[in-house]
Each structure stands twice: as C-alpha cells, then as structure tokens.
Amino acid sequence: MALLGMLLGLLMASCFTFCLSHQNPEFALTSPEKSSTKEAERKETTAEEELDSEVLEVFHPTHEWQALRPGQAVPVGSHVRLNLQTGAREVKLQEEDKFQSNLKALKKGKRLDINANTYTSQDLKSALAKFKEGTEVESSKEDKARQAKIKRLFRPIEELKKDFEELNVVIETDMQIMVRLINKFNSSSSSLEEKIAALFDLEYYVHQMDNAQDLLSFGGLQVVINGLNSTEPLVKEYAAFVLGAAFSSNPKVQVEAIEGGALQKLLVILATEQPLTAKKKVLFALCSLLRHFPYAQQQFLKLGGLQVLRSLVQAKGTEVLAVRVVTLLYDLVTEKMFAEEEAELTQETSPEKLQQYRQVHLLPGLREQGWCEITAHLLALPEHDAREKVLQTLGALLATCRDRYHQDPQLSRTLVRLQAEYQALATLELQDGEDEGYFRELLGSINSLLKELR
C-alpha cells in the first residue's frame, strides 16, 4: 500500500508539470498595473491613427467673433474664447493680423488699405500738375458743406455794424475812444469826476505804443500836458499818470513831450507844495521821460532838475519819493556807462547816441549838488529794498564820490552796523539751504564798499 501511494504521487506530479509546460499565454500571470498602462497606450495610439487619417474642417476666422463647431480646426495665432452665456467656443483674428496682411500686401507692391481717402503717388502727381497749370482743384462735397456751415456761424463785420446801428450800438476803434476821452476831458462842461474818469480810462489805452503815438495825431498829448497847469491836484495827478504811461519806451512821444513843455511843467509841480500822491505820479512821468532819452537829460540838468530832486528828498515825510529818486539817478548813471561800453565794443568812434550821452554831465552835477552825502545818509532807511537801491547807487557813484565817502565817518559806521546785521541774516539763509540768498547779495555789496573805503 505504501508503494502504491508513492506511485500515485509521482503520477500526479508528472501531470502537473506537463500542464505547466503547455499553458496558454493568454492565461499567464501578469501585473495589473502594467497591463492597464499597455492597454491605454494601445488605445491612444489607435485614436491618433484614426485622427491622423481623418480630414479636419479648417475654420477661417474674421475680425468678428464667430462660434466654433466641434471638429473644426483654427489657424495658429487666432483669438479663441469661451462664451459664458452660450457655453460655445468663439474665435476671431488677432489685431495684428491686419498689420501682417498689410505688410504682405506692401511686399507684393500693393497700396496699404489704411484709409479709403489715401491718395496714390499718381494722384498726387496729377494734382500737382493741375496746380502748376493754374487750375483749381474742385472742393469735395464735404468741404463745401463745412464752408457753408462756417458761413452760417459767422457773419461779415459790415452786417454786424448795420445791426448794431439799428440797436443804437456803435463799435469804436481805440483811436475813436481816445478822441472821445480827450474831448470829455477838455470840455468845460465836464465835471471834475468826469475829467478824472476820462484820464483814468485814457491811461489804459496809451500803454500801447501805437495808441500813444496816435494820441499825437489829433493833438491829444498836448491837451494832457496842458492839464498839468490845472489848479486841481487830482487833474495834475492823473494827467501825469497818463503822460508817464505814454512816455514809457516811446521815443516819438518823448520828443513831442519835450517840445510841448512837459519837462518844465513836471519840475514846477515837484518844486511846489503839492499832495504826496500827485508828486508820486509826477515823479513817475519824469522818470519815464528821462530814461533812454539823453536830450531830455541835458534839458533836465539845464533846468535845475538836480536841485529840485534834492529839495524833494530832503523834505520831511518823503522817504518813499527819496528811494524813487535814488533809483532814477542810478538808472541814469548806469545808462550812460553802458552806452560808452557799447560804443567801445562796437568800435564806433562817434555814434550819435554816444555823442548825446557825452553832453550829459550828470556825475559832476551830482557831486556839486551834494548827492554823495545825500545818498550816503539814505542808507539809514529801515527797509531792505530801499537799502539795496541805495547801496547800488553808492557803488555807481564810487569813482566820483570816493573822497567824500572817506570824509564821512557816519557812512563807515553805518556800513559796519549793516555788515553785522546782514551777516546774521545770511547765516540763517545758509541754514535754510539757500546758497545764493537775498541777504548774501546785500552783504556782498556792503563788503565791497567797505573794502574800497579802507
């Protein structure tokens, strides 16, 4: 029995071995993961082969959004979006596609489609040929319509004048207005208020150079000059106000004013008892008449103008006028100096302007009339602006008044006191970050004068 069991076991083992050797590969043991991966790759490859073999429909986009159907292919560079309302995909051309198409057209020799109204070179040549022949290019309908619209918006001046005449409204030129104002001022029936109002309005117009010269053409300037003889201080004040505006940088009016006796009348008002406001306006007119007019400066010296200004400065309560007088003297001195320097630079031996300035003996007159001492004493004024103008004048008169400055101990003491004051103010400017401040400039002028006087 034991032997029979062993034989049966051997037989069963042989059968099992035979079955394993003839096993079907389809039922072989394999890894589940590897099997699924191979299956996916097989299916994907099959899909790609089917897709490659399929003929796709190519969609041609435009510059407007269009719906894209399933299975349609779009060109590279197209703009695709998903419409959230419909759920469909939409496509259109990119903006630069138009530029690319224009560029391709340019390479092919075609005209760019930028504007429908663009002209070709042949059109321009044809138009130029017609222009040279003297023919006029007909206006387009749009141009004619635009011109007609402009004509409807604006009317000719003659029609407007007729309408204003019907409404009793008169359009006046500046010349007509000045004539009316002069007549109002010169009329004996006008009240004082009307005369002052006429002069006030006239001053506005004569600021313009052409209007000031037109004032000469009908005798208006002489009427205003005669107004300086009025017994009313207000008339004198506003007449001088008008003259100062008319004289300013206007040589033709300045010459007529000298011939009309304006200089003498202005000096008489400054030399007599008058309100301070009237003297301010008269001094303004005098400064406008003398600046850049050497002949008037000669007449000013001959008529004793320096003596009149000296009395004006030394009067009580006239500090404001004193600063203006010192400024005028500084301008006259430097004006003559610049004229001589200009003549040297241009190498002109005897220019007419320089000859006129050489006849103005201003510096000797200032020395003789005591302006060296007067100017030095004005340095005690409290205002910084006034001190600045006085310092400038002292520097301009230094060559003429050097010995007088040395003989005046009060001047040196004042300069030393001002040096200490402006040194402190200049230090504060530096602390505030101002490298070139106002007080530093004043301090520099004081230091220069002290250096010259030591």
XYZ file of C-alpha atoms in Angstrom:
454
model
C 0.000 0.000 0.000
C 2.832 2.339 0.736
C 4.373 1.565 -2.620
C 1.063 2.185 -4.360
C 0.744 5.631 -2.691
C 4.184 6.674 -3.853
C 3.413 5.711 -7.444
C 0.165 7.687 -7.348
C 2.006 10.840 -6.048
C 4.620 10.609 -8.811
C 1.880 10.325 -11.414
C 0.114 13.442 -10.163
C 3.369 15.476 -10.136
C 4.102 14.440 -13.707
C 0.661 15.547 -14.836
C 1.032 18.958 -13.145
C 4.426 19.563 -14.777
C 3.020 18.656 -18.182
C 0.145 21.144 -17.779
C 2.513 23.983 -16.854
C 4.708 23.447 -19.879
C 1.713 23.589 -22.266
C -0.055 26.616 -20.581
C -1.803 29.213 -22.872
C -0.038 32.603 -22.686
C -3.431 34.226 -22.567
C -3.913 32.952 -19.037
C -0.389 33.734 -17.833
C 0.086 35.588 -14.566
C 0.779 39.356 -15.265
C 0.989 42.666 -13.264
C -2.366 44.514 -13.244
C -0.727 47.998 -13.456
C 1.461 47.125 -16.401
C -1.460 45.550 -18.167
C -3.666 48.662 -17.837
C -0.870 51.020 -18.981
C -0.219 48.967 -22.073
C -3.922 48.886 -22.804
C -4.190 52.736 -22.554
C -1.198 53.240 -24.801
C -2.680 50.845 -27.307
C -5.993 52.734 -27.340
C -4.299 56.187 -27.591
C -2.164 55.038 -30.494
C -5.251 53.698 -32.202
C -7.072 57.065 -31.649
C -4.141 59.054 -33.052
C -4.007 56.804 -36.089
C -7.717 57.319 -36.604
C -7.327 61.165 -36.064
C -4.423 61.368 -38.491
C -6.344 59.548 -41.084
C -9.368 61.858 -40.586
C -9.668 65.006 -42.770
C -10.426 68.007 -40.389
C -12.516 71.035 -41.431
C -10.401 74.254 -41.210
C -12.240 77.279 -39.794
C -11.384 80.687 -41.346
C -11.843 83.401 -38.688
C -12.623 87.047 -39.383
C -12.300 90.214 -37.245
C -15.711 89.441 -35.671
C -16.424 86.779 -33.056
C -17.867 83.563 -34.579
C -18.963 80.293 -32.975
C -16.621 77.316 -33.456
C -18.308 73.962 -34.150
C -16.873 70.692 -32.799
C -14.248 69.140 -35.014
C -13.235 72.450 -36.648
C -9.561 73.475 -36.641
C -8.447 77.152 -36.273
C -5.261 78.757 -37.692
C -2.347 79.392 -35.364
C -2.491 82.803 -33.664
C -6.297 83.078 -33.693
C -8.039 84.546 -30.672
C -10.293 81.900 -29.008
C -12.632 82.495 -26.079
C -15.425 80.640 -24.234
C -18.794 82.399 -24.283
C -20.063 82.012 -20.716
C -23.639 82.699 -21.749
C -23.952 80.130 -24.552
C -21.147 77.761 -23.498
C -19.790 77.753 -27.072
C -16.243 78.486 -28.102
C -15.792 81.587 -30.281
C -12.862 82.667 -32.437
C -11.650 85.758 -34.354
C -8.436 87.143 -35.884
C -5.856 88.890 -33.723
C -5.493 92.687 -34.165
C -2.003 92.357 -35.584
C -3.328 90.161 -38.395
C -4.436 93.264 -40.240
C -0.931 94.682 -39.918
C 0.552 91.409 -41.177
C -1.826 91.361 -44.132
C -0.949 94.973 -44.934
C 2.725 94.108 -44.678
C 2.291 91.207 -47.078
C 0.412 93.465 -49.450
C 3.212 96.019 -49.233
C 5.776 93.370 -50.121
C 3.657 92.457 -53.144
C 3.630 96.097 -54.262
C 0.041 96.826 -53.302
C -1.141 100.068 -51.637
C -1.903 99.691 -47.935
C -5.557 99.795 -47.040
C -5.134 102.326 -44.245
C -7.635 104.939 -45.287
C -10.096 104.955 -48.122
C -9.233 108.620 -48.775
C -5.484 107.992 -49.172
C -4.049 109.194 -52.460
C -1.585 107.263 -54.563
C 1.594 108.809 -55.902
C -0.042 109.092 -59.319
C -2.968 111.024 -57.818
C -0.562 113.459 -56.149
C 1.408 113.961 -59.348
C -1.798 114.678 -61.257
C -2.964 117.177 -58.648
C 0.423 118.906 -58.659
C 0.352 119.175 -62.440
C -3.064 120.819 -62.307
C -1.840 123.199 -59.610
C 1.140 124.285 -61.717
C -1.152 124.883 -64.679
C -3.175 127.262 -62.524
C -6.303 125.148 -62.338
C -8.121 124.943 -59.062
C -8.920 121.587 -57.556
C -12.636 121.296 -57.012
C -13.679 121.054 -53.427
C -15.337 117.915 -52.274
C -18.921 117.920 -51.123
C -17.760 117.612 -47.513
C -15.577 120.729 -47.822
C -18.390 122.721 -49.371
C -20.739 121.650 -46.617
C -18.197 122.605 -43.972
C -17.638 126.042 -45.532
C -21.362 126.620 -45.712
C -21.664 125.732 -42.041
C -18.922 128.203 -41.106
C -20.611 130.949 -43.096
C -23.805 130.306 -41.195
C -21.986 130.566 -37.847
C -20.080 133.797 -38.601
C -21.359 136.945 -40.194
C -19.448 139.705 -42.023
C -18.435 142.714 -39.959
C -20.410 145.052 -42.185
C -23.641 143.213 -41.427
C -22.861 143.328 -37.716
C -22.268 147.072 -37.885
C -25.628 147.580 -39.553
C -27.338 145.534 -36.865
C -25.561 147.487 -34.132
C -26.579 150.767 -35.745
C -30.188 149.658 -35.679
C -29.756 148.862 -31.977
C -28.039 152.234 -31.398
C -24.779 150.405 -30.534
C -21.596 151.899 -32.031
C -18.387 149.920 -32.499
C -15.438 152.234 -31.722
C -11.788 151.810 -32.505
C -9.096 152.691 -29.962
C -8.492 155.912 -31.864
C -12.151 156.907 -31.675
C -12.290 156.079 -27.976
C -9.210 158.229 -27.242
C -10.687 161.134 -29.198
C -13.895 160.862 -27.207
C -11.981 160.721 -23.895
C -9.838 163.738 -24.782
C -12.945 165.714 -25.756
C -14.579 164.750 -22.463
C -11.505 165.823 -20.510
C -11.097 169.093 -22.430
C -14.747 170.081 -22.288
C -15.574 172.985 -19.996
C -18.967 171.428 -19.284
C -17.435 168.239 -17.841
C -17.363 167.902 -14.092
C -14.200 167.101 -12.135
C -15.305 163.490 -11.722
C -15.861 163.149 -15.473
C -12.449 164.625 -16.230
C -10.714 162.241 -13.812
C -12.652 159.279 -15.223
C -11.646 160.251 -18.773
C -7.952 160.446 -17.802
C -8.169 157.167 -15.918
C -9.594 155.385 -18.969
C -7.128 157.106 -21.304
C -4.172 155.809 -19.297
C -5.269 152.250 -20.105
C -5.094 152.867 -23.856
C -1.821 154.796 -24.084
C 0.121 151.913 -22.564
C 0.151 150.525 -26.103
C 2.868 152.187 -28.161
C 0.747 152.694 -31.280
C -2.084 154.245 -29.302
C 0.329 156.642 -27.583
C 1.622 157.756 -30.974
C -1.929 158.118 -32.278
C -2.522 160.482 -29.382
C -0.142 162.870 -31.150
C -2.017 162.814 -34.450
C -5.059 164.723 -33.164
C -3.323 166.871 -30.532
C -4.387 164.785 -27.549
C -0.923 164.670 -25.991
C -0.688 168.445 -25.764
C -4.132 168.598 -24.154
C -2.955 166.238 -21.417
C 0.308 168.200 -20.977
C -1.718 171.380 -20.516
C -3.661 169.549 -17.825
C -0.532 169.819 -15.643
C -1.333 173.542 -15.304
C -4.693 172.810 -13.674
C -5.435 174.199 -10.242
C -6.966 170.866 -9.248
C -4.378 168.492 -7.715
C -6.322 165.459 -8.934
C -6.201 166.688 -12.520
C -2.439 167.167 -12.240
C -2.046 163.725 -10.695
C -3.991 161.833 -13.362
C -2.618 163.898 -16.241
C 0.890 162.920 -15.078
C -0.336 159.341 -14.789
C -1.369 159.349 -18.466
C 1.877 161.014 -19.553
C 4.044 158.525 -17.672
C 2.335 155.637 -19.462
C 2.630 157.354 -22.851
C 6.341 158.282 -22.419
C 7.499 154.816 -21.385
C 9.871 153.371 -24.044
C 8.280 155.552 -26.738
C 10.898 157.915 -28.245
C 8.490 159.630 -30.631
C 6.175 160.644 -27.797
C 9.142 161.668 -25.616
C 10.375 164.083 -28.296
C 6.918 165.622 -28.712
C 6.614 165.976 -24.936
C 9.897 167.888 -24.650
C 8.824 170.217 -27.449
C 5.434 170.652 -25.781
C 6.985 171.855 -22.496
C 6.170 168.772 -20.419
C 9.555 168.722 -18.636
C 9.231 172.257 -17.263
C 5.693 171.652 -16.040
C 6.677 168.433 -14.260
C 9.586 170.120 -12.469
C 7.363 173.009 -11.368
C 4.897 170.599 -9.724
C 7.741 168.795 -7.904
C 9.191 172.102 -6.705
C 5.929 173.454 -5.306
C 3.628 172.398 -2.485
C 1.527 169.518 -3.735
C -0.090 166.388 -2.245
C 2.230 163.401 -1.948
C 0.059 161.296 -4.275
C 0.334 163.940 -7.009
C 4.123 164.113 -6.636
C 4.365 160.328 -6.932
C 2.620 160.353 -10.303
C 4.614 163.380 -11.476
C 7.885 161.716 -10.491
C 6.767 158.625 -12.409
C 6.162 160.746 -15.516
C 9.567 162.451 -15.096
C 11.374 159.101 -14.855
C 9.606 157.812 -17.974
C 10.550 160.981 -19.858
C 14.257 160.923 -18.918
C 15.108 157.237 -19.307
C 16.867 156.394 -22.587
C 16.466 159.984 -23.795
C 19.806 161.841 -23.436
C 18.474 165.100 -24.886
C 15.803 165.240 -22.164
C 18.518 164.542 -19.574
C 20.522 167.523 -20.872
C 17.469 169.776 -20.564
C 16.776 168.373 -17.101
C 20.235 169.446 -15.891
C 19.914 172.862 -17.519
C 16.564 173.499 -15.847
C 17.975 172.713 -12.396
C 16.388 169.271 -12.104
C 19.010 168.016 -9.610
C 18.252 170.889 -7.241
C 14.520 170.148 -7.466
C 15.083 166.476 -6.655
C 17.430 167.367 -3.784
C 14.778 169.543 -2.168
C 12.225 166.813 -2.712
C 14.389 164.184 -0.990
C 15.302 166.374 1.975
C 11.692 167.262 2.757
C 10.051 165.501 5.698
C 7.764 162.559 5.043
C 9.085 161.933 1.543
C 11.097 158.743 2.173
C 9.120 156.900 -0.499
C 9.987 159.584 -3.037
C 13.626 159.546 -1.906
C 14.026 155.877 -2.825
C 12.480 156.520 -6.254
C 14.775 159.472 -6.839
C 17.865 157.448 -5.911
C 16.707 154.688 -8.256
C 16.312 157.232 -11.071
C 19.824 158.588 -10.526
C 21.273 155.073 -10.513
C 19.495 154.301 -13.804
C 20.778 157.484 -15.447
C 24.379 156.883 -14.333
C 24.482 153.251 -15.445
C 22.637 154.052 -18.676
C 25.385 156.439 -19.752
C 28.071 153.969 -18.670
C 26.504 151.159 -20.707
C 26.269 153.434 -23.762
C 30.003 154.136 -23.582
C 30.815 150.437 -23.123
C 28.617 149.519 -26.066
C 30.393 152.066 -28.256
C 33.765 150.588 -27.304
C 32.643 147.040 -28.086
C 31.227 148.021 -31.473
C 34.301 150.238 -32.177
C 32.155 153.166 -33.199
C 34.153 156.396 -32.765
C 31.331 158.929 -32.942
C 27.859 157.378 -32.852
C 25.092 159.912 -32.487
C 23.692 158.313 -29.343
C 27.074 158.286 -27.621
C 27.664 161.921 -28.545
C 24.375 162.858 -26.929
C 25.251 160.982 -23.738
C 28.655 162.673 -23.575
C 26.873 166.005 -23.417
C 25.020 164.878 -20.286
C 27.328 165.968 -17.434
C 25.455 164.104 -14.747
C 28.251 162.898 -12.450
C 29.844 166.344 -11.962
C 26.403 167.769 -11.249
C 25.705 165.088 -8.654
C 28.986 165.841 -6.897
C 28.427 169.593 -6.920
C 24.838 169.294 -5.673
C 25.906 167.187 -2.663
C 24.361 163.903 -3.811
C 27.345 161.941 -2.463
C 26.380 162.845 1.108
C 22.614 162.686 0.470
C 22.820 159.151 -0.890
C 25.050 158.004 1.985
C 22.575 159.309 4.569
C 19.703 157.468 2.873
C 21.431 154.212 3.820
C 19.827 154.605 7.248
C 16.378 153.797 5.823
C 14.892 150.738 7.574
C 13.534 148.851 4.542
C 15.799 146.236 2.946
C 14.617 147.134 -0.552
C 15.461 150.798 -0.006
C 18.911 149.894 1.353
C 19.540 147.711 -1.686
C 18.830 150.578 -4.092
C 20.966 152.991 -2.030
C 23.869 150.512 -1.989
C 23.636 150.174 -5.765
C 23.749 153.950 -6.176
C 26.681 154.284 -3.770
C 28.591 151.758 -5.869
C 27.757 153.592 -9.107
C 28.959 156.919 -7.604
C 32.085 155.437 -6.010
C 34.514 156.731 -8.650
C 33.053 160.244 -8.361
C 32.442 160.369 -4.608
C 35.295 158.304 -3.166
C 36.921 161.225 -1.296
C 33.535 162.378 0.024
C 32.842 158.866 1.328
C 36.205 158.844 3.155
C 35.364 162.156 4.801
C 32.034 160.896 6.113
C 32.587 158.850 9.316
C 28.870 158.199 9.643
C 28.925 156.206 6.409
C 31.597 153.801 7.686
C 29.754 153.234 10.960
C 26.512 152.566 9.124
C 28.201 150.101 6.792
C 29.798 148.208 9.707
C 26.466 148.009 11.504
C 24.709 146.753 8.385
C 27.514 144.249 7.800
C 26.858 142.609 11.166
C 23.098 142.623 10.599
C 23.231 141.064 7.173
C 25.898 138.578 8.224
C 23.420 137.108 10.703
C 20.625 137.101 8.123
C 22.892 135.471 5.530
C 23.807 132.745 8.042
C 20.131 131.975 8.517
C 19.749 131.720 4.751
C 22.559 129.190 4.591
C 20.947 127.155 7.356
C 17.739 127.092 5.319
C 19.663 125.750 2.320
C 19.752 128.971 0.270
C 23.250 129.206 -1.171
C 22.610 132.439 -3.073
C 20.105 134.329 -0.966
C 18.923 137.929 -0.999
C 20.805 138.926 2.158
C 24.029 137.341 0.919
C 23.905 139.678 -2.082
C 23.379 142.702 0.143
C 26.230 141.551 2.362
C 28.465 141.268 -0.688
C 27.684 144.870 -1.708
C 28.469 146.120 1.805
C 31.749 144.206 1.923
C 32.784 145.643 -1.442
C 32.111 149.217 -0.285
C 33.991 148.698 2.976
C 36.933 147.267 1.064
C 37.030 150.310 -1.215
C 36.849 152.731 1.680
C 39.683 151.169 3.736
